[in-house]
XYZ file of C-alpha atoms in Angstrom:
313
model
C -12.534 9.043 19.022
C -10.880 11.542 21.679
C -7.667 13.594 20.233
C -5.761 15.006 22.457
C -2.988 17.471 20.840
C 0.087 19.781 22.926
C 1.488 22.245 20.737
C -2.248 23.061 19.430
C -1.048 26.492 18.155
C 2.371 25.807 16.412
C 2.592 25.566 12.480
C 1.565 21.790 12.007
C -1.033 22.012 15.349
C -3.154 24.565 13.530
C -3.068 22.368 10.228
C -4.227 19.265 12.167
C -6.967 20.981 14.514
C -8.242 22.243 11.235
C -8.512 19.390 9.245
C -9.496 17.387 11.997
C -12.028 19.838 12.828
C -13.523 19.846 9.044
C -13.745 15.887 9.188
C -16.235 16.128 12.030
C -15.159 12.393 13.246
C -13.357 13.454 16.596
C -13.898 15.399 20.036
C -10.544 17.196 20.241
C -8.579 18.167 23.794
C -6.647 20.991 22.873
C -3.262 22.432 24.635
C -2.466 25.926 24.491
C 0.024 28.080 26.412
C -2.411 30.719 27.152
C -5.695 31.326 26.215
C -4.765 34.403 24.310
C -3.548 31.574 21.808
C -6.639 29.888 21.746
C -8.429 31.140 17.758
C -11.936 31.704 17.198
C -12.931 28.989 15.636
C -11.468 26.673 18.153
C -13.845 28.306 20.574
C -16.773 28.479 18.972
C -16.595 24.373 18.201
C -18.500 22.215 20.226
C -16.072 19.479 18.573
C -13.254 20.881 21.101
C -12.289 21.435 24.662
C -9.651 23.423 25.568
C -6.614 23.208 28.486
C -4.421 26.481 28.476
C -1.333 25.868 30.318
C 2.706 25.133 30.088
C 3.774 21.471 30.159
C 6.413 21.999 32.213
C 3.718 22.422 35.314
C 2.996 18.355 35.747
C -0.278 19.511 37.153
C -1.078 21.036 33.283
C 0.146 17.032 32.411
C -2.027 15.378 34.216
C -5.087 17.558 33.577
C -4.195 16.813 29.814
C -3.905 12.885 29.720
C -6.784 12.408 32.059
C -8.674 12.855 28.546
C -6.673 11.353 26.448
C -7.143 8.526 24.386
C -4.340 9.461 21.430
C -2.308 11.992 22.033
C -0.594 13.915 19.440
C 2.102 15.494 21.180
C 3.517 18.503 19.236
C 4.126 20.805 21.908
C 8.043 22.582 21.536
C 9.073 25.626 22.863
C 11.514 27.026 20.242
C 11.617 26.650 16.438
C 14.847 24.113 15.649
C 16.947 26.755 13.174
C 17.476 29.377 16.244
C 19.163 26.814 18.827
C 20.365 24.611 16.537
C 24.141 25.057 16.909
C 23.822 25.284 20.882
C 23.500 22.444 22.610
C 22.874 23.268 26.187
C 19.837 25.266 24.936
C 18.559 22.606 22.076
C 18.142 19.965 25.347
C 16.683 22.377 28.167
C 13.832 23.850 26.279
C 12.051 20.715 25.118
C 13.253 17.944 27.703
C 11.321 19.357 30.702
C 7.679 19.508 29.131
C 8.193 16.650 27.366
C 9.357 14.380 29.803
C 6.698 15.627 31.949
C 4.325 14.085 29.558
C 6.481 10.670 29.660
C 6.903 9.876 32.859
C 2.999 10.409 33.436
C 2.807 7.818 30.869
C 4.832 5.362 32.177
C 2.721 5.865 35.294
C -0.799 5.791 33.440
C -3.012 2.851 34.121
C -5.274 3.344 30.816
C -4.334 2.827 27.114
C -3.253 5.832 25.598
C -2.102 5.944 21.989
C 1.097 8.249 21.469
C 1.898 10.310 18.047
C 5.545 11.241 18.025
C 6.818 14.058 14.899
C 10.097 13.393 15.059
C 11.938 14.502 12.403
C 12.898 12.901 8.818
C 14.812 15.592 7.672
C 17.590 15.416 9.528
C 18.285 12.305 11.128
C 19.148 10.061 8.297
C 22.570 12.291 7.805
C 23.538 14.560 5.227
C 23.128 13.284 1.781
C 20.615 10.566 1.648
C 18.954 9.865 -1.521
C 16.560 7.003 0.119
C 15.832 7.048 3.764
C 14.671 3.973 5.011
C 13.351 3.809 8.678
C 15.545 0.452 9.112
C 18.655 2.505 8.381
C 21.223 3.451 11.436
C 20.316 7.180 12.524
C 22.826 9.585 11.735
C 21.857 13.239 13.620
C 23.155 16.058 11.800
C 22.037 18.447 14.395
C 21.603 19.166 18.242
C 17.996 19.130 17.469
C 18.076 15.780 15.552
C 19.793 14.319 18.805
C 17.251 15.311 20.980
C 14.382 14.029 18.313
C 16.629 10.442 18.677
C 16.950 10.465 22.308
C 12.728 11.139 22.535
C 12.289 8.217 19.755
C 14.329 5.838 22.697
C 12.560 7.316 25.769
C 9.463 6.240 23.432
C 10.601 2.456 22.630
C 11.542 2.639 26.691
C 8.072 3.810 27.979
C 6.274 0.913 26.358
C 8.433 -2.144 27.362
C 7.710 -0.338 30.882
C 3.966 0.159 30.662
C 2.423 -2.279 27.452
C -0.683 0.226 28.473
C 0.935 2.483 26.085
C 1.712 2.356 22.193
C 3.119 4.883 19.874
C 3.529 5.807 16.428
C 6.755 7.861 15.494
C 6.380 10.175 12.390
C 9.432 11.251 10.518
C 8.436 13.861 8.515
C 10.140 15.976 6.181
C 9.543 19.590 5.059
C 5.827 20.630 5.925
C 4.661 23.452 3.745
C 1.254 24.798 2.825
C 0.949 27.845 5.010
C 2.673 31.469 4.633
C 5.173 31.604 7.486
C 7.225 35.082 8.426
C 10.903 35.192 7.128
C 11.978 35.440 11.081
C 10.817 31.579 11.817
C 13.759 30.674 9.761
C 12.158 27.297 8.556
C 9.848 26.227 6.154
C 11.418 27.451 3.123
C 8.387 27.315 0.838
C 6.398 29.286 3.049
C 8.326 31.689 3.675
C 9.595 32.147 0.086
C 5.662 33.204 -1.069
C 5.316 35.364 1.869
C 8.257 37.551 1.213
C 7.494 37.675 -2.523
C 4.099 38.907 -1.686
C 5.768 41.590 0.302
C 8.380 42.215 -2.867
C 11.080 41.188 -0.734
C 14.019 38.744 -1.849
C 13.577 35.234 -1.298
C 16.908 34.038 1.297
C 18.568 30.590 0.093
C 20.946 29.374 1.983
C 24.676 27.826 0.441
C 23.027 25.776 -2.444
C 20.430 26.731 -4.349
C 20.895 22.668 -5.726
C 20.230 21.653 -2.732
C 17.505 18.918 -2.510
C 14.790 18.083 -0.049
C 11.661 15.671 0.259
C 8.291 18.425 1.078
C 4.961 17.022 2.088
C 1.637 18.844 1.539
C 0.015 19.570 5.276
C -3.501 18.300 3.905
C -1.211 15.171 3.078
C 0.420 14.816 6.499
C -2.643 15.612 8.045
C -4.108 12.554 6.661
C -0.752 10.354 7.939
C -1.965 11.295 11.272
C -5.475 10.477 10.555
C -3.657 6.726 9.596
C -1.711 6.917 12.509
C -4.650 6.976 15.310
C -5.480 3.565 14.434
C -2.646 1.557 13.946
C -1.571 0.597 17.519
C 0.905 -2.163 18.158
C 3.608 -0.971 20.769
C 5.945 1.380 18.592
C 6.309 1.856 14.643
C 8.442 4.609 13.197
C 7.026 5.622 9.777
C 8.782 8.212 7.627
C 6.313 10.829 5.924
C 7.268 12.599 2.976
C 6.697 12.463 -0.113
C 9.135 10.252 -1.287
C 10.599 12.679 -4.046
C 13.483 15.070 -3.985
C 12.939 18.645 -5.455
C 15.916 21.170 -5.482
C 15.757 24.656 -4.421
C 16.379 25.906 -7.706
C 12.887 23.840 -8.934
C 10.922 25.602 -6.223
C 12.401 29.091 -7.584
C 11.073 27.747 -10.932
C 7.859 26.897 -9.941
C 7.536 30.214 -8.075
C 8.597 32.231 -11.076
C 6.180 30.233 -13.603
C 3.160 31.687 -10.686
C 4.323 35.129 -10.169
C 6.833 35.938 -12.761
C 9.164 38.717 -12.997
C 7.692 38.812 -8.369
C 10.427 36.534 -7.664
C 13.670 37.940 -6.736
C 15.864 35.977 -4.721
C 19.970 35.993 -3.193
C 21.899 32.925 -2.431
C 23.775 33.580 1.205
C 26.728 32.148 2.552
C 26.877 30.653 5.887
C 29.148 28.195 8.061
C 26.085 25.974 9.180
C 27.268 22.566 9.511
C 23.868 20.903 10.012
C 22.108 21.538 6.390
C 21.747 18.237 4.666
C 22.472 18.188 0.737
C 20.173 15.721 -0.201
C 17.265 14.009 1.913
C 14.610 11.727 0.470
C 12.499 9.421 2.161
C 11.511 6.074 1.251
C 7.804 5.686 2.560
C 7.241 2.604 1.265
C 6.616 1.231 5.062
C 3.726 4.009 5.502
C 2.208 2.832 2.156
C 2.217 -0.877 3.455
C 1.044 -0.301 7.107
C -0.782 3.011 7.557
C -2.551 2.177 3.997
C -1.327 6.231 3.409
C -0.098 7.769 0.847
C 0.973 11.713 -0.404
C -1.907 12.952 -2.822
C -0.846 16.261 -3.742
C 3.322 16.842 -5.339
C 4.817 19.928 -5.043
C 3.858 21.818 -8.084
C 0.314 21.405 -7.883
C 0.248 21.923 -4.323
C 2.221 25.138 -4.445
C 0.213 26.474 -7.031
C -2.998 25.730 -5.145
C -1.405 27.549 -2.341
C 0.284 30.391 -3.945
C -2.546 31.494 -5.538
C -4.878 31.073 -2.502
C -2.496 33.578 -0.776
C -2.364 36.360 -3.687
C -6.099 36.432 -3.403
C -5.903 36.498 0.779
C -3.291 39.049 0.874
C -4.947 41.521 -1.784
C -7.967 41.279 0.751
């Protein structure tokens, strides 16, 4: 099978080429910006072909789903957290290449599978203990609207063109790779990053504050399950269908590194931070046969100690 993926180099498109990569099951079409983007081990893999170029250029578009038989589309210009209380900024960035991509579909006279990350954390409102997919959206953010408004373009594009089907993944909180304190999300990742650089760990409001995380090898997989299942347009949330507080990851972090961890809780007037969000993936279970393999203590300890060893390299 052909896999096409936008958004090759962002946090969850390096995850995915990787794992896909190490399956050796699929010829991969990969987007980049540039090819300054483009790692070594994407080049030197037979497995992969690469197209460098910005969606918003239709001709990049076209170039892209000329080989596409799925197409994961992750591509997104800025990270969420930094336009997330402007919404002039949170709708130019991302509609242009996106809907670049869509109205190419709605044009396309092959079948092409779409895979849709939309997002679970923040679109079932702000305290929900068990998110179903059936449930009414409620966006709690300028970025959670434009997720919504895609999800509807999506449902739109196949009652136009039945040439195309799609699979919408809500997922929750991704973690499984150090990230830099200035990306602002992905609060395990950062957290072991800035211990390993004996700097205090940033927690915004409530430390009590509880989200659902999903292991990337584990998400990877959901999109593994996702390629095949194609019957017009399914929305599946991806988590792991527990909750785990700030104040547990602290825990866990302490048990691994000890007296390491030092952390300050800072106040801020954010409106958009959910309290409590916990998906119900029962649906993904039942359809996509999928589910999370790794919880969040064992897979933060695989992790954290993979990246003590890394960084004293």
């Amino acid at each position: 099978m052909k896999i096409t993926i936008t958004g090759a180099s962002g946090f969850i498109g390096q995850n995915l080429v990787k794992y896909l990569l190490n399956t050796k099951k699929y010829k991969l079409v990969l987007n980049y910006l540039s090819k300054k983007e483009v790692p070594d081990y994407v080049k030197k893999s037979s497995l992969c072909k690469i197209i460098a170029g910005d969606l918003s250029d239709v001709s990049v578009c076209k170039k892209i789903l000329k080989e596409t038989e799925v197409l994961v589309h992750l591509a997104q210009s800025v990270n969420p957290k930094k336009y997330e209380q402007s919404f002039d900024k949170s709708l130019l960035f991302n509609a242009e290449p996106t809907f670049n991509i869509f109205n190419l579909l709605i044009q396309s006279k092959k079948k092409i599978h779409l895979i849709f990350p939309s997002s679970g954390g923040t679109l079932y409102g702000i305290n929900n203990s068990s998110c179903k997919e059936t449930e009414k959206p409620a966006p709690i953010s300028p970025y959670a609207v434009q997720k919504l408004m895609m999800e509807d373009y999506i449902n739109l594009i196949n009652k136009l063109n039945n040439n195309i089907t799609a699979n919408i993944l809500r997922i929750s909180n991704p973690y499984g790779t150090l990230l830099d304190q200035k990306r602002g999300q992905g609060f395990i990742g950062i957290a072991i990053n800035n211990i390993l650089h004996n700097r205090h760990i940033q927690i915004w409001d409530n430390i009590d504050s509880v989200r659902d995380y999903i292991y990337t090898d584990d998400l990877c997989n959901a999109f593994i399950k996702s390629f095949e299942y194609k019957k017009d347009v399914e929305i599946f949330n991806i988590g792991s269908g527990k909750g785990t507080s700030l104040k547990q990851i602290i825990s866990i972090l302490k048990s691994i590194y000890g007296r390491k961890v030092k952390y300050k809780v800072l106040k801020t007037t954010n409106r958009f931070c959910a309290k409590k969000n916990i998906l119900n993936i029962d649906k993904a279970k039942k359809i996509l046969k999928w589910e999370p393999r790794t919880f969040i203590k064992e897979g933060i300890e695989q992790k954290a100690k993979l990246f003590v060893d890394k960084f004293k390299n």
